[in-house]
Each structure stands twice: as C-alpha cells, then as structure tokens.
Short mmCIF file of N, CA and C and ligand atoms in Angstrom, two decimals:
data_model
loop_
_atom_site.label_atom_id
_atom_site.label_comp_id
_atom_site.label_asym_id
_atom_site.label_seq_id
_atom_site.Cartn_x
_atom_site.Cartn_y
_atom_site.Cartn_z
N UNK R 24 -16.05 -0.48 5.53
CA UNK R 24 -15.23 -1.45 5.17
C UNK R 24 -14.16 -1.65 6.51
N UNK R 25 -13.39 -2.80 6.43
CA UNK R 25 -12.22 -2.98 7.36
C UNK R 25 -11.18 -3.68 7.10
N UNK R 26 -10.05 -3.60 7.33
CA UNK R 26 -8.66 -4.18 7.03
C UNK R 26 -7.89 -4.48 8.35
N UNK R 27 -7.07 -5.54 8.16
CA UNK R 27 -6.06 -5.61 9.29
C UNK R 27 -4.88 -6.14 8.73
N UNK R 28 -3.64 -6.07 9.32
CA UNK R 28 -2.46 -6.28 9.08
C UNK R 28 -1.79 -7.34 10.20
N UNK R 29 -1.40 -8.58 9.74
CA UNK R 29 -0.75 -9.53 10.84
C UNK R 29 0.84 -9.37 10.66
N UNK R 30 1.33 -8.82 11.77
CA UNK R 30 2.62 -8.70 11.84
C UNK R 30 3.04 -7.35 11.08
N UNK R 31 3.88 -7.60 10.21
CA UNK R 31 4.45 -6.50 9.56
C UNK R 31 4.26 -6.90 7.95
N UNK R 32 3.88 -7.87 7.67
CA UNK R 32 3.79 -8.18 6.27
C UNK R 32 2.90 -9.00 5.48
N UNK R 33 1.80 -9.36 6.44
CA UNK R 33 0.48 -10.15 5.82
C UNK R 33 -0.71 -9.65 6.20
N UNK R 34 -1.53 -9.39 5.09
CA UNK R 34 -2.63 -8.84 5.01
C UNK R 34 -3.72 -10.03 5.60
N UNK R 35 -4.32 -9.68 6.77
CA UNK R 35 -5.07 -10.51 7.52
C UNK R 35 -6.59 -10.58 7.16
N UNK R 36 -7.07 -9.47 6.86
CA UNK R 36 -8.70 -9.25 6.52
C UNK R 36 -8.88 -8.01 5.69
N UNK R 37 -9.83 -8.22 4.77
CA UNK R 37 -10.10 -7.04 3.91
C UNK R 37 -11.35 -7.33 3.70
N UNK R 38 -12.29 -6.47 3.89
CA UNK R 38 -13.67 -6.72 3.88
C UNK R 38 -14.31 -5.25 3.55
N UNK R 39 -15.17 -5.22 2.35
CA UNK R 39 -15.80 -3.98 2.32
C UNK R 39 -17.45 -4.36 2.13
N UNK R 40 -18.42 -3.63 3.10
CA UNK R 40 -19.73 -4.07 2.78
C UNK R 40 -20.53 -4.17 1.54
N UNK R 41 -21.33 -4.97 1.35
CA UNK R 41 -21.76 -4.84 -0.17
C UNK R 41 -22.37 -3.76 -0.72
N UNK R 42 -23.04 -3.01 0.38
CA UNK R 42 -23.55 -1.74 -0.14
C UNK R 42 -22.55 -0.50 -0.48
N UNK R 43 -21.48 -0.77 -0.07
CA UNK R 43 -20.30 0.34 -0.51
C UNK R 43 -19.26 -0.22 -1.46
N UNK R 44 -19.35 -1.50 -2.10
CA UNK R 44 -18.34 -1.98 -3.02
C UNK R 44 -18.13 -1.04 -4.53
N UNK R 45 -17.21 -1.05 -5.06
CA UNK R 45 -17.13 -0.31 -6.40
C UNK R 45 -16.70 1.30 -6.21
N UNK R 46 -16.53 1.55 -4.94
CA UNK R 46 -16.20 3.02 -4.69
C UNK R 46 -14.87 3.37 -4.27
N UNK R 47 -14.14 2.51 -4.36
CA UNK R 47 -12.52 2.53 -4.02
C UNK R 47 -12.19 2.29 -2.57
N UNK R 48 -13.30 1.87 -1.72
CA UNK R 48 -12.87 1.61 -0.24
C UNK R 48 -11.66 0.80 -0.36
N UNK R 49 -11.67 -0.50 -0.83
CA UNK R 49 -11.07 -1.44 -0.61
C UNK R 49 -9.46 -0.97 -0.93
N UNK R 50 -9.44 -0.11 -2.21
CA UNK R 50 -8.20 0.38 -2.60
C UNK R 50 -7.56 1.35 -1.59
N UNK R 51 -8.29 2.25 -0.96
CA UNK R 51 -7.97 2.88 0.27
C UNK R 51 -7.37 2.19 1.37
N UNK R 52 -8.02 1.15 1.79
CA UNK R 52 -7.73 0.39 2.87
C UNK R 52 -6.33 -0.41 2.43
N UNK R 53 -6.27 -0.98 1.35
CA UNK R 53 -5.03 -1.58 0.94
C UNK R 53 -3.77 -0.71 0.78
N UNK R 54 -3.92 0.62 0.38
CA UNK R 54 -2.73 1.41 0.40
C UNK R 54 -2.52 1.97 1.82
N UNK R 55 -3.57 2.00 2.66
CA UNK R 55 -3.03 2.20 3.95
C UNK R 55 -2.13 1.20 4.58
N UNK R 56 -2.84 -0.38 4.48
CA UNK R 56 -1.88 -1.24 4.91
C UNK R 56 -0.57 -1.40 4.27
N UNK R 57 -0.30 -0.94 3.01
CA UNK R 57 1.15 -1.12 2.23
C UNK R 57 1.76 -0.14 2.83
N UNK R 58 1.29 0.82 3.47
CA UNK R 58 1.96 2.09 3.85
C UNK R 58 2.77 1.50 5.37
N UNK R 59 1.64 0.90 6.34
CA UNK R 59 2.05 0.85 7.61
C UNK R 59 3.01 -0.64 7.53
N UNK R 60 2.74 -1.51 6.28
CA UNK R 60 3.70 -2.62 6.37
C UNK R 60 5.09 -1.92 6.17
N UNK R 61 5.11 -1.08 5.39
CA UNK R 61 6.54 -0.46 4.81
C UNK R 61 7.07 0.26 6.27
N UNK R 62 6.20 0.90 7.13
CA UNK R 62 6.55 1.45 8.14
C UNK R 62 7.10 0.56 9.22
N UNK R 63 6.39 -0.74 9.07
CA UNK R 63 7.06 -1.77 9.84
C UNK R 63 8.42 -2.48 9.37
N UNK R 64 8.74 -2.04 8.21
CA UNK R 64 10.02 -2.54 7.86
C UNK R 64 9.71 -3.86 6.95
N UNK R 65 8.40 -3.92 6.51
CA UNK R 65 8.41 -4.97 5.49
C UNK R 65 8.73 -4.64 4.13
N UNK R 66 9.61 -5.83 3.20
CA UNK R 66 9.75 -5.41 2.03
C UNK R 66 8.84 -6.04 1.07
N UNK R 67 8.01 -6.67 1.52
CA UNK R 67 6.87 -6.97 0.68
C UNK R 67 5.60 -7.53 1.37
N UNK R 68 4.47 -7.71 0.90
CA UNK R 68 3.40 -8.08 1.64
C UNK R 68 2.64 -9.24 0.95
N UNK R 69 2.00 -10.15 2.02
CA UNK R 69 1.39 -11.45 1.34
C UNK R 69 -0.11 -11.18 1.74
N UNK R 70 -0.85 -11.76 1.09
CA UNK R 70 -2.35 -12.16 1.29
C UNK R 70 -2.85 -13.48 0.80
N UNK R 71 -3.72 -14.20 1.76
CA UNK R 71 -4.41 -15.26 0.93
C UNK R 71 -5.78 -15.02 0.61
N UNK R 72 -5.70 -14.44 -0.75
CA UNK R 72 -6.76 -14.07 -1.44
C UNK R 72 -7.84 -14.72 -1.80
N UNK R 73 -9.11 -14.66 -1.28
CA UNK R 73 -10.53 -15.29 -1.80
C UNK R 73 -10.57 -15.42 -3.32
N UNK R 74 -11.07 -16.37 -3.89
CA UNK R 74 -11.15 -16.11 -5.40
C UNK R 74 -11.81 -14.91 -5.67
N UNK R 75 -12.86 -14.42 -4.92
CA UNK R 75 -13.50 -13.20 -5.24
C UNK R 75 -12.61 -11.83 -5.27
N UNK R 76 -11.71 -11.83 -4.50
CA UNK R 76 -10.68 -10.84 -4.36
C UNK R 76 -9.48 -10.76 -5.09
N UNK R 77 -9.24 -12.11 -5.75
CA UNK R 77 -7.71 -12.19 -6.39
C UNK R 77 -7.46 -11.23 -7.43
N UNK R 78 -8.47 -11.11 -8.27
CA UNK R 78 -8.46 -9.77 -9.40
C UNK R 78 -8.13 -8.60 -8.73
N UNK R 79 -8.76 -8.32 -7.72
CA UNK R 79 -8.51 -6.87 -7.12
C UNK R 79 -7.21 -6.93 -6.79
N UNK R 80 -6.53 -7.91 -5.97
CA UNK R 80 -4.99 -7.69 -5.65
C UNK R 80 -4.44 -7.75 -6.94
N UNK R 81 -4.54 -8.53 -7.75
CA UNK R 81 -3.85 -8.72 -9.29
C UNK R 81 -3.68 -7.06 -9.69
N UNK R 82 -4.68 -6.37 -9.66
CA UNK R 82 -4.57 -5.18 -10.25
C UNK R 82 -3.82 -4.22 -9.44
N UNK R 83 -3.57 -4.39 -8.23
CA UNK R 83 -2.54 -3.67 -7.37
C UNK R 83 -1.16 -4.22 -7.15
N UNK R 84 -0.85 -5.17 -8.13
CA UNK R 84 0.51 -5.64 -8.33
C UNK R 84 0.89 -6.92 -7.51
N UNK R 85 -0.36 -7.79 -7.08
CA UNK R 85 -0.01 -8.78 -6.18
C UNK R 85 0.10 -9.96 -7.17
N UNK R 86 1.09 -10.95 -6.92
CA UNK R 86 1.34 -11.92 -7.63
C UNK R 86 0.90 -13.31 -6.94
N UNK R 87 0.38 -14.19 -7.86
CA UNK R 87 -0.11 -15.50 -7.40
C UNK R 87 1.17 -16.44 -6.96
N UNK R 88 1.16 -16.64 -5.88
CA UNK R 88 2.45 -17.76 -5.49
C UNK R 88 2.00 -18.99 -5.29
N UNK R 89 0.69 -19.34 -4.34
CA UNK R 89 0.40 -20.82 -4.07
C UNK R 89 -1.01 -20.68 -4.26
N UNK R 90 -1.68 -21.84 -4.49
CA UNK R 90 -2.89 -22.30 -4.28
C UNK R 90 -3.13 -23.05 -2.96
N UNK R 91 -4.07 -22.66 -2.24
CA UNK R 91 -4.21 -23.25 -0.78
C UNK R 91 -5.77 -23.91 -0.74
N UNK R 92 -5.88 -24.93 0.07
CA UNK R 92 -7.39 -25.23 0.58
C UNK R 92 -7.57 -25.16 2.01
N UNK R 93 -8.70 -24.66 2.62
CA UNK R 93 -8.66 -24.63 3.96
C UNK R 93 -10.09 -25.02 4.24
N UNK R 94 -10.37 -25.63 5.50
CA UNK R 94 -11.65 -25.92 6.11
C UNK R 94 -12.06 -24.89 6.88
N UNK R 95 -13.37 -24.50 6.59
CA UNK R 95 -14.03 -23.60 7.72
C UNK R 95 -15.40 -24.16 8.07
N UNK R 96 -15.47 -24.51 9.16
CA UNK R 96 -16.92 -25.10 9.53
C UNK R 96 -17.11 -26.24 8.87
N UNK R 97 -16.30 -27.10 8.40
CA UNK R 97 -16.55 -28.26 7.61
C UNK R 97 -16.65 -28.09 6.24
N UNK R 98 -16.52 -26.98 5.62
CA UNK R 98 -16.59 -26.37 4.31
C UNK R 98 -15.24 -26.38 3.79
N UNK R 99 -14.97 -27.06 2.42
CA UNK R 99 -13.49 -26.88 1.93
C UNK R 99 -13.67 -25.57 0.99
N UNK R 100 -12.77 -24.72 1.36
CA UNK R 100 -12.59 -23.34 0.50
C UNK R 100 -11.33 -23.20 0.08
N UNK R 101 -11.07 -22.61 -1.14
CA UNK R 101 -9.94 -22.27 -1.82
C UNK R 101 -9.47 -20.78 -1.69
N UNK R 102 -8.22 -20.54 -1.63
CA UNK R 102 -7.80 -19.27 -1.76
C UNK R 102 -6.33 -19.21 -2.55
N UNK R 103 -5.95 -18.16 -2.73
CA UNK R 103 -4.52 -18.08 -3.45
C UNK R 103 -3.65 -17.33 -2.41
N UNK R 104 -2.44 -17.71 -2.33
CA UNK R 104 -1.36 -16.75 -1.56
C UNK R 104 -0.94 -15.87 -2.74
N UNK R 105 -0.98 -14.71 -2.38
CA UNK R 105 -0.23 -13.75 -3.38
C UNK R 105 0.87 -12.81 -2.81
N UNK R 106 1.63 -12.06 -3.49
CA UNK R 106 2.54 -11.20 -2.95
C UNK R 106 2.82 -10.11 -3.72
N UNK R 107 3.15 -9.07 -2.98
CA UNK R 107 3.73 -7.78 -3.62
C UNK R 107 4.87 -7.11 -3.06
N UNK R 108 5.79 -7.01 -3.93
CA UNK R 108 7.01 -6.53 -3.39
C UNK R 108 6.68 -4.88 -3.22
N UNK R 109 7.18 -4.48 -2.08
CA UNK R 109 6.86 -2.99 -1.79
C UNK R 109 7.98 -2.09 -2.17
N UNK R 110 7.77 -0.90 -2.93
CA UNK R 110 8.86 -0.11 -3.53
C UNK R 110 9.23 0.75 -2.38
N UNK R 111 10.12 1.58 -2.88
CA UNK R 111 11.10 2.52 -1.80
C UNK R 111 9.93 3.59 -1.54
N UNK R 112 9.10 4.14 -2.25
CA UNK R 112 8.02 5.09 -1.67
C UNK R 112 7.22 4.63 -0.71
N UNK R 113 6.67 3.35 -1.07
CA UNK R 113 5.56 2.68 -0.22
C UNK R 113 6.41 2.53 1.12
N UNK R 114 7.43 1.79 1.13
CA UNK R 114 8.33 1.43 2.36
C UNK R 114 8.57 2.63 3.20
N UNK R 115 8.36 3.91 2.61
CA UNK R 115 8.83 5.09 3.51
C UNK R 115 7.50 5.77 3.78
N UNK R 116 6.41 5.23 3.18
CA UNK R 116 5.20 5.90 3.59
C UNK R 116 4.81 7.00 2.77
N UNK R 117 5.62 7.26 1.57
CA UNK R 117 5.56 8.32 0.71
C UNK R 117 4.46 8.01 -0.49
N UNK R 118 3.61 8.45 -1.01
CA UNK R 118 3.04 8.26 -2.26
C UNK R 118 3.75 8.77 -3.40
N UNK R 119 4.06 8.25 -4.57
CA UNK R 119 4.69 8.67 -5.46
C UNK R 119 3.78 8.56 -6.72
C1 COA I 224 -13.01 -7.55 -2.99
C2 COA I 224 -13.51 -6.35 -2.30
C3 COA I 224 -12.50 -6.16 -1.00
C4 COA I 224 -13.32 -5.25 -3.11
O1 COA I 224 -13.72 -3.94 -2.45
P1 COA I 224 -14.14 -2.50 -3.03
O2 COA I 224 -14.21 -1.54 -2.35
O3 COA I 224 -15.37 -2.69 -4.10
O4 COA I 224 -12.98 -2.38 -4.34
P2 COA I 224 -12.45 -1.00 -5.18
O5 COA I 224 -13.70 -0.45 -5.31
O6 COA I 224 -11.47 -0.26 -4.16
O7 COA I 224 -11.80 -1.37 -6.29
C5 COA I 224 -10.49 -1.19 -6.90
C6 COA I 224 -10.31 -1.72 -8.22
O8 COA I 224 -10.63 -3.07 -8.04
C7 COA I 224 -11.61 -3.69 -8.91
N1 COA I 224 -12.27 -4.59 -8.24
C8 COA I 224 -12.80 -4.67 -7.13
N2 COA I 224 -13.24 -5.89 -6.84
C9 COA I 224 -13.22 -6.63 -7.73
C10 COA I 224 -13.36 -8.09 -8.14
N3 COA I 224 -14.00 -8.72 -7.20
N4 COA I 224 -12.93 -8.65 -9.32
C11 COA I 224 -12.30 -7.86 -10.24
N5 COA I 224 -11.89 -6.37 -10.00
C12 COA I 224 -12.41 -5.94 -8.84
C13 COA I 224 -12.28 -2.45 -9.13
O9 COA I 224 -12.96 -2.59 -10.34
C14 COA I 224 -11.35 -1.42 -9.18
O10 COA I 224 -10.49 -1.32 -10.24
P3 COA I 224 -10.01 0.12 -10.91
O11 COA I 224 -9.18 0.62 -9.90
O12 COA I 224 -9.66 -0.53 -12.32
O13 COA I 224 -11.18 1.10 -10.92
C15 COA I 224 -14.86 -6.26 -1.86
O14 COA I 224 -15.80 -6.82 -2.85
C16 COA I 224 -15.12 -7.53 -0.58
O15 COA I 224 -15.03 -7.23 0.54
N6 COA I 224 -15.41 -8.80 -0.93
C17 COA I 224 -15.85 -9.77 0.16
C18 COA I 224 -14.70 -10.18 0.97
C19 COA I 224 -13.42 -10.59 0.52
O16 COA I 224 -13.40 -11.38 -0.70
N7 COA I 224 -12.28 -9.95 1.02
C20 COA I 224 -10.99 -10.54 0.50
C21 COA I 224 -10.37 -11.41 1.32
S1 COA I 224 -8.82 -11.75 0.81
#
C-alpha cells in the first residue's frame, strides 16, 4: 500500500493492493499521515474520499463536508470531501 500527503493538510492518495486489504494497512498509513500532518502544523486533515473508502475514513473520525464530481478520462466520478480535526496528541505526533 501507499499514501501521500499534499502540503500539510490534505491526503492526496491512499491505496492498498487488493491482495492486502482488510489487514490494517490503510489504518497504519492513515495514522502515519495524521502524525506527519500534525508535525507540519495542520489543525485538521482533509481527503476527497472515493465512495469505496468513505466508510473507512468515517470510522477514523472524518466527517463528510461536500460532495464532488470529477472527470477522469471522460468518465464522471463522484467523491466526498471529508475532514478530521487533529487532536493535541496527534498534532504532537504522540499516540494516546
Ligand atoms: C479503502 C482502502 C484504502 C482500505 O484499505 P485496508 O487496508 O483494507 O483498510 P484497513 O484494513 O486498514 O481497515 C481499517 C478499518 O476500516 C474498515 N474498512 C476498510 N475498508 C472499508 C470499506 N471499503 N468500507 C467499510 N469499511 C472499511 C475495516 O473493516 C477496518 O475496520 P475496523 O477498524 O473496525 O476493523 C482500500 O480498500 C483501497 O485501497 N481501496 C481502493 C482505493 C481507494 O478507494 N482509495 C481511497 C481513495 S480516497
């Protein structure tokens, strides 16, 4: 799996290979991004979550803010901008 943070406060990519799903890989990657974001001074973190991943982010405390449509190679796709407020522990990079 891989993940990337854009700037201080936006999850740009999160992907886990189908043969490795359901083993906590995305949870681990997302926790790492939240710590990096906190280390970069972010107070909250956003993601444009695919419909497939929205429930994963919801379980981690992300709240839906806005529904979007985007075109990729002529195909219309929908996603949801979700946001999580980072706590003091996360912002300092300390697990609580
Ligand atoms: C969505 C995705 C990142 C999840 O990866 P994963 O490694 O299987 O997730 P984890 O094993 O870390 O799951 C953590 C928790 O989220 C839940 N979860 C994971 N994917 C879920 C889904 N699609 N729907 C509902 N719950 C989900 C798990 O059941 C687990 O719950 P638990 O903590 O109660 O046990 C992965 O399926 C993926 O890469 N999908 C395709 C690409 C994609 O949609 N990326 C997101 C772009 S924004």
